[in-house]
Amino acid sequence: MSLFLEVVSVSEAVEAIRRIAPPPRYEEVPLEDALHRVLARDVAADIDIPGFDRSTVDGYAVAAAETTGASEAIPAMLRCQGRIGMGSADAGTVSPGSCRYVPTGGALPRGTDAAVMIEHAEQIGDDVLVHRPVAPGENVVFRGEDFAAGKTALTRGRVLSPRDIGVAAAVGADRVSVAKRPRIGIISTGNELVAVADTPGPGEVRDANSYLAGAFVTERGCHPVYFGIVRDERSMLKKAVASALEQCDAVLVSGGSSKDERDNTAAVITELGEVLVHGIALAPGKPTIIGTAGGKPVIGLPGHPASAYVVLVAVVDYLLAAMHDTTVSRRTIRARLVQNISSTRGREDYVRVSLKNGEATPVFGKSGLLNTLVQSEGLVRIPASSEGLEVGEEVEVILW
Ligand code: AMP
Ligand code: MG
């Protein structure tokens, strides 16, 4: 077996993978289909939002100055000039010494600049006794205060959340421009691999990585295209990769990424294009390949599913983000380590941890075990410069 003589750091690998990301293409989609898509163009408010001064409480629209000094003992007394209906085009004008009942969200009439909560007022016939003073603007959202007309409400590059979708709706964006879903070809290679529906015979294992990688890219807004299991044979792998390249924007090949002579992925990428990186100072995940062919990224992932997943998180995530013209967004949490973790200097380690009550416990396991993936909640990254982490240290956990 030849050695990994030119292993690069994780940050160099990330740089390399971002450089080869094909630029995104864009499409317009109805807002209801835009969840988790990456916004390609800013969304601005088409009009002032809200379009009128409105009350945030059920109560009475008043001129704040007329409630100065009001108290339980000496309430301010105002004349009630009727009720404001929801959605009414004109809330009218309130004359001095008067007020008008306004429901939550109702428009403030001219002559008023605040709302008194119904709990702080008492209506007796046509008179309203106000027991507490209100300041100008209290319990009111003014026209354009939320989003002024033309103001950017959502910035390009944002991964649209349910909250964003609601805001886009409020500012009139019934269609939004988003990055097209990149098509990611997925190939698993290995003579020992059988389909999930099959029962593995002696020496065989089920193809977990196609599903693992497919789900990962789906979660990141991509469209996986599955090319199935390919035997460890150069010509067959070459054919599969070439066909995936024709149909997709990038290709992930799992297995065969090491430097054994039976490992074909690097050789196939070299025949079709160029290998840029072969080997990353990363554990698990060293046997990783970054290459291009026909201007498209071809990535070789390690065969062990847990290693493949770490490479997806630590490196491939950056490719997928760049293909959407956005940045990697990670959910992280800080936790205290309950055990020492040793690490080799010069290599970035990703340790799976389980979390409970703010404590992170490393989930160690023999290389290749799948159960560590379900027994952990995330990863702790140990930088290449570190020789390990000590019990009691506060660490950042990248949540799965
Ligand atoms: P390789 O990277 O091809 O040397 O494979 C390393 C280990 O990962 C071997 O034990 C393989 O059986 C296993 N492996 C490779 N591909 C897959 C896959 N698609 N699903 C599950 N395990 C795999
Ligand atoms: Mg193999």
mmCIF file of N, CA, C and O in Angstrom, residues 161-197:
data_model
loop_
_atom_site.group_PDB
_atom_site.id
_atom_site.type_symbol
_atom_site.label_atom_id
_atom_site.label_comp_id
_atom_site.label_asym_id
_atom_site.label_seq_id
_atom_site.Cartn_x
_atom_site.Cartn_y
_atom_site.Cartn_z
ATOM 1 N N SER A 161 -36.447 29.533 6.678
ATOM 2 C CA SER A 161 -37.068 28.804 7.784
ATOM 3 C C SER A 161 -38.573 29.041 7.722
ATOM 4 O O SER A 161 -39.037 29.917 6.988
ATOM 5 N N PRO A 162 -39.337 28.302 8.508
ATOM 6 C CA PRO A 162 -40.779 28.593 8.560
ATOM 7 C C PRO A 162 -41.050 30.045 8.950
ATOM 8 O O PRO A 162 -41.972 30.676 8.450
ATOM 9 N N ARG A 163 -40.230 30.613 9.827
ATOM 10 C CA ARG A 163 -40.408 32.017 10.232
ATOM 11 C C ARG A 163 -40.179 32.953 9.054
ATOM 12 O O ARG A 163 -40.917 33.911 8.841
ATOM 13 N N ASP A 164 -39.130 32.642 8.277
ATOM 14 C CA ASP A 164 -38.835 33.475 7.103
ATOM 15 C C ASP A 164 -39.981 33.422 6.100
ATOM 16 O O ASP A 164 -40.305 34.421 5.456
ATOM 17 N N ILE A 165 -40.553 32.235 5.942
ATOM 18 C CA ILE A 165 -41.648 32.068 4.985
ATOM 19 C C ILE A 165 -42.823 32.955 5.413
ATOM 20 O O ILE A 165 -43.459 33.619 4.580
ATOM 21 N N GLY A 166 -43.079 33.009 6.713
ATOM 22 C CA GLY A 166 -44.160 33.853 7.227
ATOM 23 C C GLY A 166 -43.888 35.325 6.960
ATOM 24 O O GLY A 166 -44.779 36.072 6.534
ATOM 25 N N VAL A 167 -42.641 35.745 7.173
ATOM 26 C CA VAL A 167 -42.284 37.148 6.938
ATOM 27 C C VAL A 167 -42.381 37.468 5.442
ATOM 28 O O VAL A 167 -42.902 38.521 5.054
ATOM 29 N N ALA A 168 -41.897 36.544 4.604
ATOM 30 C CA ALA A 168 -41.976 36.764 3.150
ATOM 31 C C ALA A 168 -43.433 36.962 2.732
ATOM 32 O O ALA A 168 -43.750 37.830 1.914
ATOM 33 N N ALA A 169 -44.319 36.175 3.316
ATOM 34 C CA ALA A 169 -45.742 36.299 2.992
ATOM 35 C C ALA A 169 -46.251 37.686 3.391
ATOM 36 O O ALA A 169 -46.939 38.357 2.619
ATOM 37 N N ALA A 170 -45.867 38.129 4.586
ATOM 38 C CA ALA A 170 -46.365 39.418 5.090
ATOM 39 C C ALA A 170 -45.881 40.579 4.236
ATOM 40 O O ALA A 170 -46.571 41.597 4.128
ATOM 41 N N VAL A 171 -44.699 40.445 3.620
ATOM 42 C CA VAL A 171 -44.194 41.553 2.803
ATOM 43 C C VAL A 171 -44.530 41.377 1.322
ATOM 44 O O VAL A 171 -44.012 42.083 0.457
ATOM 45 N N GLY A 172 -45.385 40.420 1.023
ATOM 46 C CA GLY A 172 -45.953 40.341 -0.329
ATOM 47 C C GLY A 172 -45.185 39.474 -1.313
ATOM 48 O O GLY A 172 -45.462 39.531 -2.514
ATOM 49 N N ALA A 173 -44.238 38.661 -0.844
ATOM 50 C CA ALA A 173 -43.459 37.831 -1.774
ATOM 51 C C ALA A 173 -44.166 36.487 -1.977
ATOM 52 O O ALA A 173 -43.909 35.540 -1.251
ATOM 53 N N ASP A 174 -45.039 36.421 -2.957
ATOM 54 C CA ASP A 174 -45.742 35.145 -3.163
ATOM 55 C C ASP A 174 -44.889 34.157 -3.950
ATOM 56 O O ASP A 174 -45.143 32.964 -3.960
ATOM 57 N N ARG A 175 -43.834 34.668 -4.606
ATOM 58 C CA ARG A 175 -42.836 33.816 -5.257
ATOM 59 C C ARG A 175 -41.462 34.338 -4.843
ATOM 60 O O ARG A 175 -41.288 35.539 -4.662
ATOM 61 N N VAL A 176 -40.518 33.432 -4.685
ATOM 62 C CA VAL A 176 -39.175 33.867 -4.301
ATOM 63 C C VAL A 176 -38.140 33.214 -5.208
ATOM 64 O O VAL A 176 -38.365 32.125 -5.753
ATOM 65 N N SER A 177 -37.024 33.910 -5.386
ATOM 66 C CA SER A 177 -35.942 33.397 -6.209
ATOM 67 C C SER A 177 -34.984 32.620 -5.304
ATOM 68 O O SER A 177 -34.491 33.156 -4.313
ATOM 69 N N VAL A 178 -34.762 31.360 -5.641
ATOM 70 C CA VAL A 178 -33.906 30.495 -4.801
ATOM 71 C C VAL A 178 -32.890 29.765 -5.674
ATOM 72 O O VAL A 178 -33.048 29.678 -6.900
ATOM 73 N N ALA A 179 -31.853 29.252 -5.016
ATOM 74 C CA ALA A 179 -30.874 28.433 -5.741
ATOM 75 C C ALA A 179 -31.550 27.128 -6.155
ATOM 76 O O ALA A 179 -32.303 26.540 -5.368
ATOM 77 N N LYS A 180 -31.281 26.716 -7.378
ATOM 78 C CA LYS A 180 -31.796 25.418 -7.837
ATOM 79 C C LYS A 180 -31.181 24.322 -6.988
ATOM 80 O O LYS A 180 -30.021 24.437 -6.583
ATOM 81 N N ARG A 181 -31.936 23.271 -6.756
ATOM 82 C CA ARG A 181 -31.370 22.154 -5.994
ATOM 83 C C ARG A 181 -30.270 21.489 -6.812
ATOM 84 O O ARG A 181 -30.550 20.949 -7.891
ATOM 85 N N PRO A 182 -29.022 21.499 -6.324
ATOM 86 C CA PRO A 182 -27.980 20.784 -7.064
ATOM 87 C C PRO A 182 -28.301 19.284 -7.094
ATOM 88 O O PRO A 182 -28.835 18.736 -6.130
ATOM 89 N N ARG A 183 -27.977 18.670 -8.216
ATOM 90 C CA ARG A 183 -28.162 17.220 -8.330
ATOM 91 C C ARG A 183 -26.840 16.552 -7.951
ATOM 92 O O ARG A 183 -25.804 16.831 -8.542
ATOM 93 N N ILE A 184 -26.909 15.704 -6.957
ATOM 94 C CA ILE A 184 -25.682 15.059 -6.459
ATOM 95 C C ILE A 184 -25.754 13.559 -6.769
ATOM 96 O O ILE A 184 -26.628 12.845 -6.255
ATOM 97 N N GLY A 185 -24.850 13.096 -7.618
ATOM 98 C CA GLY A 185 -24.789 11.675 -7.951
ATOM 99 C C GLY A 185 -24.161 10.900 -6.807
ATOM 100 O O GLY A 185 -23.194 11.360 -6.200
ATOM 101 N N ILE A 186 -24.725 9.743 -6.497
ATOM 102 C CA ILE A 186 -24.231 8.963 -5.358
ATOM 103 C C ILE A 186 -23.935 7.532 -5.802
ATOM 104 O O ILE A 186 -24.811 6.843 -6.348
ATOM 105 N N ILE A 187 -22.686 7.139 -5.586
ATOM 106 C CA ILE A 187 -22.224 5.812 -6.003
ATOM 107 C C ILE A 187 -21.566 5.134 -4.803
ATOM 108 O O ILE A 187 -20.799 5.767 -4.078
ATOM 109 N N SER A 188 -21.882 3.855 -4.613
ATOM 110 C CA SER A 188 -21.163 3.074 -3.599
ATOM 111 C C SER A 188 -20.357 2.011 -4.313
ATOM 112 O O SER A 188 -20.873 1.330 -5.211
ATOM 113 N N THR A 189 -19.115 1.867 -3.913
ATOM 114 C CA THR A 189 -18.302 0.851 -4.570
ATOM 115 C C THR A 189 -17.711 -0.125 -3.548
ATOM 116 O O THR A 189 -17.343 0.271 -2.440
ATOM 117 N N GLY A 190 -17.703 -1.379 -3.916
ATOM 118 C CA GLY A 190 -17.165 -2.424 -3.036
ATOM 119 C C GLY A 190 -17.739 -3.772 -3.439
ATOM 120 O O GLY A 190 -18.957 -3.901 -3.589
ATOM 121 N N ASN A 191 -16.857 -4.758 -3.596
ATOM 122 C CA ASN A 191 -17.320 -6.100 -3.977
ATOM 123 C C ASN A 191 -18.153 -6.748 -2.883
ATOM 124 O O ASN A 191 -18.906 -7.681 -3.136
ATOM 125 N N GLU A 192 -17.977 -6.230 -1.659
ATOM 126 C CA GLU A 192 -18.680 -6.849 -0.524
ATOM 127 C C GLU A 192 -20.077 -6.279 -0.318
ATOM 128 O O GLU A 192 -20.818 -6.753 0.541
ATOM 129 N N LEU A 193 -20.455 -5.271 -1.097
ATOM 130 C CA LEU A 193 -21.710 -4.562 -0.821
ATOM 131 C C LEU A 193 -22.915 -5.258 -1.445
ATOM 132 O O LEU A 193 -22.855 -5.735 -2.585
ATOM 133 N N VAL A 194 -23.989 -5.328 -0.678
ATOM 134 C CA VAL A 194 -25.266 -5.822 -1.213
ATOM 135 C C VAL A 194 -26.337 -4.776 -0.931
ATOM 136 O O VAL A 194 -26.176 -3.913 -0.061
ATOM 137 N N ALA A 195 -27.437 -4.901 -1.680
ATOM 138 C CA ALA A 195 -28.531 -3.935 -1.524
ATOM 139 C C ALA A 195 -29.161 -4.103 -0.142
ATOM 140 O O ALA A 195 -29.096 -5.173 0.466
ATOM 141 N N VAL A 196 -29.787 -3.039 0.308
ATOM 142 C CA VAL A 196 -30.384 -3.031 1.640
ATOM 143 C C VAL A 196 -31.415 -4.143 1.811
ATOM 144 O O VAL A 196 -31.528 -4.750 2.880
ATOM 145 N N ALA A 197 -32.154 -4.418 0.747
ATOM 146 C CA ALA A 197 -33.214 -5.420 0.839
ATOM 147 C C ALA A 197 -32.653 -6.838 0.908
ATOM 148 O O ALA A 197 -33.381 -7.782 1.239
#
